[in-house]
């Protein structure tokens, strides 16, 4: 089982090493610089700490939680790391089954540890791509990240509203098959923009066999399907992927 606290700490450390050029633009986050990314993540860390500490049962906007920065100020490496450490301490000290508001399914404090772990994995990849590096995500971590994405997608209203507008997508079947670790998933888009999904082998309108890291970056829109084997309707898959990016 993935140790989400260790993953959060490791991903933050890897990201912190890339903060020496804060004005670097992020091609995978159009309009953002590395400084914007650091500020986004550090703000989320403090938001999650607030949610868990107050045992929030209703939504709280991240911008309504003080992040310690002046208006328009960006966070730096020390600010990012300190916010992460406080969040991890708070989550470690909290029973993961504690009822808590979550924007995804579950409604328990433990959901936030997994969510923030993959928030960091994907954004660390963004920073490495901007620095001209080749990102590496361990296969088991990437496979769990694919499942986390699939499990949360139907609750991401800002994404499902876009997906619901796609014609001819409801009822299509997509299959992802990790080739370097255990992991096969089939998902079917619904008319409301959400998906139903399950583990296991199946035929699909489009199927992608690839290393788990490639599948994770594919569903998150951090790599194109170009260069990957796609069985079936590649155009249908690419259309869904372009719209599903979190």
PDB file of C-alpha atoms in Angstrom:
ATOM      1  CA  UNK A   1       0.000   0.000   0.000  1.00  0.00           C
ATOM      2  CA  UNK A   2       1.271   3.456  -0.870  1.00  0.00           C
ATOM      3  CA  UNK A   3       2.531   5.541   2.063  1.00  0.00           C
ATOM      4  CA  UNK A   4       0.892   8.824   1.118  1.00  0.00           C
ATOM      5  CA  UNK A   5       2.681  10.849   3.776  1.00  0.00           C
ATOM      6  CA  UNK A   6       6.086   9.677   2.576  1.00  0.00           C
ATOM      7  CA  UNK A   7       5.008  10.350  -1.001  1.00  0.00           C
ATOM      8  CA  UNK A   8       3.910  13.893  -0.122  1.00  0.00           C
ATOM      9  CA  UNK A   9       7.230  14.583   1.602  1.00  0.00           C
ATOM     10  CA  UNK A  10       9.287  13.110  -1.225  1.00  0.00           C
ATOM     11  CA  UNK A  11       7.388  14.886  -3.990  1.00  0.00           C
ATOM     12  CA  UNK A  12       7.635  18.216  -2.182  1.00  0.00           C
ATOM     13  CA  UNK A  13      11.393  17.755  -1.775  1.00  0.00           C
ATOM     14  CA  UNK A  14      11.766  16.961  -5.483  1.00  0.00           C
ATOM     15  CA  UNK A  15       9.706  19.983  -6.436  1.00  0.00           C
ATOM     16  CA  UNK A  16      11.566  22.280  -4.050  1.00  0.00           C
ATOM     17  CA  UNK A  17      14.813  21.563  -5.891  1.00  0.00           C
ATOM     18  CA  UNK A  18      13.302  23.139  -9.010  1.00  0.00           C
ATOM     19  CA  UNK A  19      12.323  26.467  -7.453  1.00  0.00           C
ATOM     20  CA  UNK A  20      15.521  28.333  -8.362  1.00  0.00           C
ATOM     21  CA  UNK A  21      13.912  29.858 -11.476  1.00  0.00           C
ATOM     22  CA  UNK A  22      10.449  30.942 -10.276  1.00  0.00           C
ATOM     23  CA  UNK A  23       9.545  32.811 -13.466  1.00  0.00           C
ATOM     24  CA  UNK A  24       9.890  29.673 -15.610  1.00  0.00           C
ATOM     25  CA  UNK A  25       6.651  29.218 -17.597  1.00  0.00           C
ATOM     26  CA  UNK A  26       4.861  25.876 -17.334  1.00  0.00           C
ATOM     27  CA  UNK A  27       3.827  24.542 -20.766  1.00  0.00           C
ATOM     28  CA  UNK A  28       1.466  21.997 -19.169  1.00  0.00           C
ATOM     29  CA  UNK A  29      -0.243  24.712 -17.066  1.00  0.00           C
ATOM     30  CA  UNK A  30      -0.791  27.509 -19.608  1.00  0.00           C
ATOM     31  CA  UNK A  31      -0.488  30.964 -18.103  1.00  0.00           C
ATOM     32  CA  UNK A  32       1.316  29.749 -14.991  1.00  0.00           C
ATOM     33  CA  UNK A  33       4.918  30.170 -13.925  1.00  0.00           C
ATOM     34  CA  UNK A  34       6.750  27.965 -11.454  1.00  0.00           C
ATOM     35  CA  UNK A  35       6.112  30.656  -8.824  1.00  0.00           C
ATOM     36  CA  UNK A  36       2.367  30.373  -9.487  1.00  0.00           C
ATOM     37  CA  UNK A  37       2.597  26.612  -9.076  1.00  0.00           C
ATOM     38  CA  UNK A  38       4.451  26.855  -5.771  1.00  0.00           C
ATOM     39  CA  UNK A  39       1.885  29.358  -4.497  1.00  0.00           C
ATOM     40  CA  UNK A  40      -0.985  27.126  -5.606  1.00  0.00           C
ATOM     41  CA  UNK A  41       0.401  24.079  -3.815  1.00  0.00           C
ATOM     42  CA  UNK A  42       1.369  25.876  -0.614  1.00  0.00           C
ATOM     43  CA  UNK A  43      -2.080  27.453  -0.472  1.00  0.00           C
ATOM     44  CA  UNK A  44      -3.700  24.029  -0.859  1.00  0.00           C
ATOM     45  CA  UNK A  45      -1.538  22.616   1.936  1.00  0.00           C
ATOM     46  CA  UNK A  46      -2.713  25.325   4.332  1.00  0.00           C
ATOM     47  CA  UNK A  47      -6.308  24.884   3.166  1.00  0.00           C
ATOM     48  CA  UNK A  48      -6.241  21.151   3.863  1.00  0.00           C
ATOM     49  CA  UNK A  49      -4.685  21.772   7.282  1.00  0.00           C
ATOM     50  CA  UNK A  50      -7.570  24.144   8.029  1.00  0.00           C
ATOM     51  CA  UNK A  51     -10.202  21.645   6.826  1.00  0.00           C
ATOM     52  CA  UNK A  52      -8.797  18.842   8.941  1.00  0.00           C
ATOM     53  CA  UNK A  53      -8.138  20.965  12.039  1.00  0.00           C
ATOM     54  CA  UNK A  54     -11.658  22.418  12.043  1.00  0.00           C
ATOM     55  CA  UNK A  55     -13.280  19.099  11.024  1.00  0.00           C
ATOM     56  CA  UNK A  56     -15.066  21.001   8.253  1.00  0.00           C
ATOM     57  CA  UNK A  57     -18.361  19.429   7.205  1.00  0.00           C
ATOM     58  CA  UNK A  58     -19.203  22.000   4.528  1.00  0.00           C
ATOM     59  CA  UNK A  59     -17.118  23.365   1.642  1.00  0.00           C
ATOM     60  CA  UNK A  60     -14.571  26.054   2.475  1.00  0.00           C
ATOM     61  CA  UNK A  61     -12.926  27.951  -0.373  1.00  0.00           C
ATOM     62  CA  UNK A  62      -9.143  27.812  -0.373  1.00  0.00           C
ATOM     63  CA  UNK A  63      -8.950  31.562  -0.968  1.00  0.00           C
ATOM     64  CA  UNK A  64     -10.833  32.123   2.291  1.00  0.00           C
ATOM     65  CA  UNK A  65      -8.082  30.445   4.335  1.00  0.00           C
ATOM     66  CA  UNK A  66      -5.078  32.686   5.141  1.00  0.00           C
ATOM     67  CA  UNK A  67      -1.897  31.419   3.503  1.00  0.00           C
ATOM     68  CA  UNK A  68       0.518  33.830   5.139  1.00  0.00           C
ATOM     69  CA  UNK A  69       1.276  35.732   1.929  1.00  0.00           C
ATOM     70  CA  UNK A  70       0.561  39.349   1.139  1.00  0.00           C
ATOM     71  CA  UNK A  71      -1.794  40.094  -1.755  1.00  0.00           C
ATOM     72  CA  UNK A  72       0.007  39.258  -5.013  1.00  0.00           C
ATOM     73  CA  UNK A  73       3.003  37.710  -3.243  1.00  0.00           C
ATOM     74  CA  UNK A  74       4.333  34.329  -4.344  1.00  0.00           C
ATOM     75  CA  UNK A  75       5.496  31.573  -2.044  1.00  0.00           C
ATOM     76  CA  UNK A  76       9.057  30.287  -2.017  1.00  0.00           C
ATOM     77  CA  UNK A  77      10.773  27.000  -1.216  1.00  0.00           C
ATOM     78  CA  UNK A  78      10.737  27.453   2.574  1.00  0.00           C
ATOM     79  CA  UNK A  79       7.073  28.513   2.546  1.00  0.00           C
ATOM     80  CA  UNK A  80       6.117  25.496   0.434  1.00  0.00           C
ATOM     81  CA  UNK A  81       7.993  23.058   2.645  1.00  0.00           C
ATOM     82  CA  UNK A  82       6.686  24.450   5.929  1.00  0.00           C
ATOM     83  CA  UNK A  83       3.074  24.323   4.754  1.00  0.00           C
ATOM     84  CA  UNK A  84       3.509  20.746   3.590  1.00  0.00           C
ATOM     85  CA  UNK A  85       5.077  19.705   6.908  1.00  0.00           C
ATOM     86  CA  UNK A  86       2.219  21.191   8.929  1.00  0.00           C
ATOM     87  CA  UNK A  87      -0.351  19.471   6.697  1.00  0.00           C
ATOM     88  CA  UNK A  88       1.381  16.103   7.080  1.00  0.00           C
ATOM     89  CA  UNK A  89       1.618  16.516  10.868  1.00  0.00           C
ATOM     90  CA  UNK A  90      -2.087  17.344  11.011  1.00  0.00           C
ATOM     91  CA  UNK A  91      -3.135  14.435   8.819  1.00  0.00           C
ATOM     92  CA  UNK A  92      -0.875  11.967  10.657  1.00  0.00           C
ATOM     93  CA  UNK A  93      -2.475  12.970  13.953  1.00  0.00           C
ATOM     94  CA  UNK A  94      -5.997  12.502  12.578  1.00  0.00           C
ATOM     95  CA  UNK A  95      -7.854   9.186  12.298  1.00  0.00           C
ATOM     96  CA  UNK A  96      -8.228   8.680   8.524  1.00  0.00           C
ATOM     97  CA  UNK A  97     -11.867   7.645   9.104  1.00  0.00           C
ATOM     98  CA  UNK A  98     -12.734  10.995  10.683  1.00  0.00           C
ATOM     99  CA  UNK A  99     -15.816  12.406   8.888  1.00  0.00           C
ATOM    100  CA  UNK A 100     -14.763  15.439   6.881  1.00  0.00           C
ATOM    101  CA  UNK A 101     -15.892  17.373   3.831  1.00  0.00           C
ATOM    102  CA  UNK A 102     -14.147  16.220   0.663  1.00  0.00           C
ATOM    103  CA  UNK A 103     -14.881  17.328  -2.879  1.00  0.00           C
ATOM    104  CA  UNK A 104     -14.558  13.714  -3.986  1.00  0.00           C
ATOM    105  CA  UNK A 105     -16.287  10.581  -2.670  1.00  0.00           C
ATOM    106  CA  UNK A 106     -15.680   9.230   0.789  1.00  0.00           C
ATOM    107  CA  UNK A 107     -16.106  12.142   3.166  1.00  0.00           C
ATOM    108  CA  UNK A 108     -13.205  11.052   5.368  1.00  0.00           C
ATOM    109  CA  UNK A 109      -9.935  12.718   6.384  1.00  0.00           C
ATOM    110  CA  UNK A 110      -7.845   9.989   4.751  1.00  0.00           C
ATOM    111  CA  UNK A 111      -9.109  11.055   1.337  1.00  0.00           C
ATOM    112  CA  UNK A 112      -7.063  14.233   1.600  1.00  0.00           C
ATOM    113  CA  UNK A 113      -3.748  12.424   2.106  1.00  0.00           C
ATOM    114  CA  UNK A 114      -4.171  10.498  -1.131  1.00  0.00           C
ATOM    115  CA  UNK A 115      -5.517  13.518  -3.039  1.00  0.00           C
ATOM    116  CA  UNK A 116      -2.676  15.790  -2.000  1.00  0.00           C
ATOM    117  CA  UNK A 117      -0.104  13.102  -2.775  1.00  0.00           C
ATOM    118  CA  UNK A 118      -1.206  12.983  -6.406  1.00  0.00           C
ATOM    119  CA  UNK A 119      -1.679  16.733  -6.618  1.00  0.00           C
ATOM    120  CA  UNK A 120       2.035  16.897  -5.844  1.00  0.00           C
ATOM    121  CA  UNK A 121       3.047  14.046  -8.169  1.00  0.00           C
ATOM    122  CA  UNK A 122       1.363  15.643 -11.172  1.00  0.00           C
ATOM    123  CA  UNK A 123       2.595  19.146 -10.425  1.00  0.00           C
ATOM    124  CA  UNK A 124       6.139  17.916  -9.802  1.00  0.00           C
ATOM    125  CA  UNK A 125       5.907  16.472 -13.305  1.00  0.00           C
ATOM    126  CA  UNK A 126       4.774  19.901 -14.575  1.00  0.00           C
ATOM    127  CA  UNK A 127       7.851  21.514 -13.032  1.00  0.00           C
ATOM    128  CA  UNK A 128      10.220  18.880 -14.401  1.00  0.00           C
ATOM    129  CA  UNK A 129       8.792  19.152 -17.897  1.00  0.00           C
ATOM    130  CA  UNK A 130       9.269  22.927 -17.727  1.00  0.00           C
ATOM    131  CA  UNK A 131      12.890  22.358 -16.710  1.00  0.00           C
ATOM    132  CA  UNK A 132      13.475  20.043 -19.679  1.00  0.00           C
ATOM    133  CA  UNK A 133      13.689  16.922 -17.508  1.00  0.00           C
ATOM    134  CA  UNK A 134      12.176  13.514 -18.171  1.00  0.00           C
ATOM    135  CA  UNK A 135       9.733  12.828 -15.310  1.00  0.00           C
ATOM    136  CA  UNK A 136       9.807   9.467 -13.559  1.00  0.00           C
ATOM    137  CA  UNK A 137       6.870   8.095 -11.575  1.00  0.00           C
ATOM    138  CA  UNK A 138       7.236   4.667  -9.981  1.00  0.00           C
ATOM    139  CA  UNK A 139       4.861   2.127 -11.576  1.00  0.00           C
ATOM    140  CA  UNK A 140       2.962   1.201  -8.401  1.00  0.00           C
ATOM    141  CA  UNK A 141       2.515   4.866  -7.497  1.00  0.00           C
ATOM    142  CA  UNK A 142       1.352   5.696 -11.019  1.00  0.00           C
ATOM    143  CA  UNK A 143      -1.163   2.816 -11.054  1.00  0.00           C
ATOM    144  CA  UNK A 144      -2.659   3.990  -7.772  1.00  0.00           C
ATOM    145  CA  UNK A 145      -2.756   7.496  -9.202  1.00  0.00           C
ATOM    146  CA  UNK A 146      -4.777   6.299 -12.197  1.00  0.00           C
ATOM    147  CA  UNK A 147      -7.325   4.775  -9.823  1.00  0.00           C
ATOM    148  CA  UNK A 148      -7.425   7.951  -7.747  1.00  0.00           C
ATOM    149  CA  UNK A 149      -8.148   9.935 -10.912  1.00  0.00           C
ATOM    150  CA  UNK A 150     -10.904   7.582 -12.042  1.00  0.00           C
ATOM    151  CA  UNK A 151     -12.465   7.467  -8.584  1.00  0.00           C
ATOM    152  CA  UNK A 152     -12.647  11.246  -8.243  1.00  0.00           C
ATOM    153  CA  UNK A 153     -13.479  12.338 -11.773  1.00  0.00           C
ATOM    154  CA  UNK A 154     -17.265  12.084 -11.486  1.00  0.00           C
ATOM    155  CA  UNK A 155     -17.162  14.444  -8.489  1.00  0.00           C
ATOM    156  CA  UNK A 156     -15.115  17.098 -10.328  1.00  0.00           C
ATOM    157  CA  UNK A 157     -17.987  19.262 -11.524  1.00  0.00           C
ATOM    158  CA  UNK A 158     -15.690  21.740 -13.279  1.00  0.00           C
ATOM    159  CA  UNK A 159     -14.618  18.835 -15.535  1.00  0.00           C
ATOM    160  CA  UNK A 160     -17.866  16.882 -15.877  1.00  0.00           C
ATOM    161  CA  UNK A 161     -19.686  19.987 -17.116  1.00  0.00           C
ATOM    162  CA  UNK A 162     -17.264  20.133 -20.048  1.00  0.00           C
ATOM    163  CA  UNK A 163     -17.491  16.384 -20.662  1.00  0.00           C
ATOM    164  CA  UNK A 164     -21.298  16.454 -20.651  1.00  0.00           C
ATOM    165  CA  UNK A 165     -21.168  18.803 -23.644  1.00  0.00           C
ATOM    166  CA  UNK A 166     -19.313  16.244 -25.794  1.00  0.00           C
ATOM    167  CA  UNK A 167     -21.571  14.635 -28.401  1.00  0.00           C
ATOM    168  CA  UNK A 168     -21.471  10.899 -29.025  1.00  0.00           C
ATOM    169  CA  UNK A 169     -19.382  10.081 -25.965  1.00  0.00           C
ATOM    170  CA  UNK A 170     -21.885   8.544 -23.530  1.00  0.00           C
ATOM    171  CA  UNK A 171     -21.630   4.770 -23.562  1.00  0.00           C
ATOM    172  CA  UNK A 172     -18.222   4.592 -25.201  1.00  0.00           C
ATOM    173  CA  UNK A 173     -15.835   2.191 -23.504  1.00  0.00           C
ATOM    174  CA  UNK A 174     -12.174   2.940 -22.794  1.00  0.00           C
ATOM    175  CA  UNK A 175      -9.639   0.500 -21.450  1.00  0.00           C
ATOM    176  CA  UNK A 176      -6.265   1.241 -19.837  1.00  0.00           C
ATOM    177  CA  UNK A 177      -3.725  -1.533 -19.280  1.00  0.00           C
ATOM    178  CA  UNK A 178      -0.522  -0.991 -17.302  1.00  0.00           C
ATOM    179  CA  UNK A 179       2.250  -3.030 -18.871  1.00  0.00           C
ATOM    180  CA  UNK A 180       4.858  -2.716 -16.094  1.00  0.00           C
ATOM    181  CA  UNK A 181       2.766  -3.382 -12.981  1.00  0.00           C
ATOM    182  CA  UNK A 182      -0.625  -4.755 -12.019  1.00  0.00           C
ATOM    183  CA  UNK A 183      -3.402  -2.524 -13.227  1.00  0.00           C
ATOM    184  CA  UNK A 184      -6.194  -2.683 -15.789  1.00  0.00           C
ATOM    185  CA  UNK A 185      -9.179  -0.377 -15.805  1.00  0.00           C
ATOM    186  CA  UNK A 186     -12.246   0.080 -17.966  1.00  0.00           C
ATOM    187  CA  UNK A 187     -14.344   3.223 -17.815  1.00  0.00           C
ATOM    188  CA  UNK A 188     -17.519   4.319 -19.555  1.00  0.00           C
ATOM    189  CA  UNK A 189     -18.503   8.006 -19.900  1.00  0.00           C
ATOM    190  CA  UNK A 190     -22.041   8.901 -18.839  1.00  0.00           C
ATOM    191  CA  UNK A 191     -24.369  11.530 -20.264  1.00  0.00           C
ATOM    192  CA  UNK A 192     -23.820  13.782 -17.222  1.00  0.00           C
ATOM    193  CA  UNK A 193     -20.056  13.874 -17.866  1.00  0.00           C
ATOM    194  CA  UNK A 194     -19.125  11.448 -15.123  1.00  0.00           C
ATOM    195  CA  UNK A 195     -17.864   7.909 -15.606  1.00  0.00           C
ATOM    196  CA  UNK A 196     -18.457   4.428 -14.314  1.00  0.00           C
ATOM    197  CA  UNK A 197     -15.294   2.379 -13.949  1.00  0.00           C
ATOM    198  CA  UNK A 198     -14.020  -0.984 -12.795  1.00  0.00           C
ATOM    199  CA  UNK A 199     -10.789  -2.897 -12.529  1.00  0.00           C
ATOM    200  CA  UNK A 200     -10.043  -5.759 -14.886  1.00  0.00           C
ATOM    201  CA  UNK A 201      -9.560  -6.708 -18.498  1.00  0.00           C
ATOM    202  CA  UNK A 202     -12.148  -5.805 -21.108  1.00  0.00           C
ATOM    203  CA  UNK A 203     -12.460  -4.815 -24.730  1.00  0.00           C
ATOM    204  CA  UNK A 204     -13.113  -1.150 -25.429  1.00  0.00           C
ATOM    205  CA  UNK A 205     -13.827   1.288 -28.230  1.00  0.00           C
ATOM    206  CA  UNK A 206     -10.271   2.405 -27.507  1.00  0.00           C
ATOM    207  CA  UNK A 207      -7.628   0.630 -25.425  1.00  0.00           C
ATOM    208  CA  UNK A 208      -4.179   1.810 -24.350  1.00  0.00           C
ATOM    209  CA  UNK A 209      -1.507  -0.635 -23.150  1.00  0.00           C
ATOM    210  CA  UNK A 210       1.395   1.379 -21.708  1.00  0.00           C
ATOM    211  CA  UNK A 211       3.617   1.776 -18.642  1.00  0.00           C
ATOM    212  CA  UNK A 212       1.609   3.004 -15.673  1.00  0.00           C
ATOM    213  CA  UNK A 213       3.409   6.359 -15.575  1.00  0.00           C
ATOM    214  CA  UNK A 214       2.416   7.041 -19.179  1.00  0.00           C
ATOM    215  CA  UNK A 215      -1.198   6.175 -18.365  1.00  0.00           C
ATOM    216  CA  UNK A 216      -1.190   8.515 -15.374  1.00  0.00           C
ATOM    217  CA  UNK A 217       0.237  11.397 -17.376  1.00  0.00           C
ATOM    218  CA  UNK A 218      -2.138  10.597 -20.241  1.00  0.00           C
ATOM    219  CA  UNK A 219      -5.319  10.876 -18.168  1.00  0.00           C
ATOM    220  CA  UNK A 220      -4.007  14.039 -16.518  1.00  0.00           C
ATOM    221  CA  UNK A 221      -3.263  15.619 -19.887  1.00  0.00           C
ATOM    222  CA  UNK A 222       0.466  15.784 -19.220  1.00  0.00           C
ATOM    223  CA  UNK A 223       1.389  13.686 -22.225  1.00  0.00           C
ATOM    224  CA  UNK A 224      -0.365  13.126 -25.561  1.00  0.00           C
ATOM    225  CA  UNK A 225      -1.453   9.760 -26.893  1.00  0.00           C
ATOM    226  CA  UNK A 226       1.070  10.244 -29.701  1.00  0.00           C
ATOM    227  CA  UNK A 227       3.777   7.642 -29.324  1.00  0.00           C
ATOM    228  CA  UNK A 228       1.528   5.259 -27.390  1.00  0.00           C
ATOM    229  CA  UNK A 229      -0.170   2.221 -28.847  1.00  0.00           C
ATOM    230  CA  UNK A 230      -3.924   2.795 -29.085  1.00  0.00           C
ATOM    231  CA  UNK A 231      -6.164  -0.038 -30.180  1.00  0.00           C
ATOM    232  CA  UNK A 232      -9.462   1.068 -31.657  1.00  0.00           C
ATOM    233  CA  UNK A 233     -10.781   4.599 -32.019  1.00  0.00           C
ATOM    234  CA  UNK A 234      -7.829   6.886 -31.226  1.00  0.00           C
ATOM    235  CA  UNK A 235      -9.736  10.043 -32.214  1.00  0.00           C
ATOM    236  CA  UNK A 236     -12.566   9.234 -29.789  1.00  0.00           C
ATOM    237  CA  UNK A 237     -10.111   8.678 -26.942  1.00  0.00           C
ATOM    238  CA  UNK A 238      -8.142  11.836 -27.675  1.00  0.00           C
ATOM    239  CA  UNK A 239     -11.340  13.881 -27.763  1.00  0.00           C
ATOM    240  CA  UNK A 240     -12.322  12.646 -24.318  1.00  0.00           C
ATOM    241  CA  UNK A 241      -8.810  13.145 -22.919  1.00  0.00           C
ATOM    242  CA  UNK A 242      -8.567  16.743 -24.145  1.00  0.00           C
ATOM    243  CA  UNK A 243     -11.747  17.592 -22.253  1.00  0.00           C
ATOM    244  CA  UNK A 244     -11.164  15.521 -19.105  1.00  0.00           C
ATOM    245  CA  UNK A 245      -8.002  17.247 -17.926  1.00  0.00           C
ATOM    246  CA  UNK A 246      -8.208  18.097 -14.216  1.00  0.00           C
TER     247      UNK A 246
END
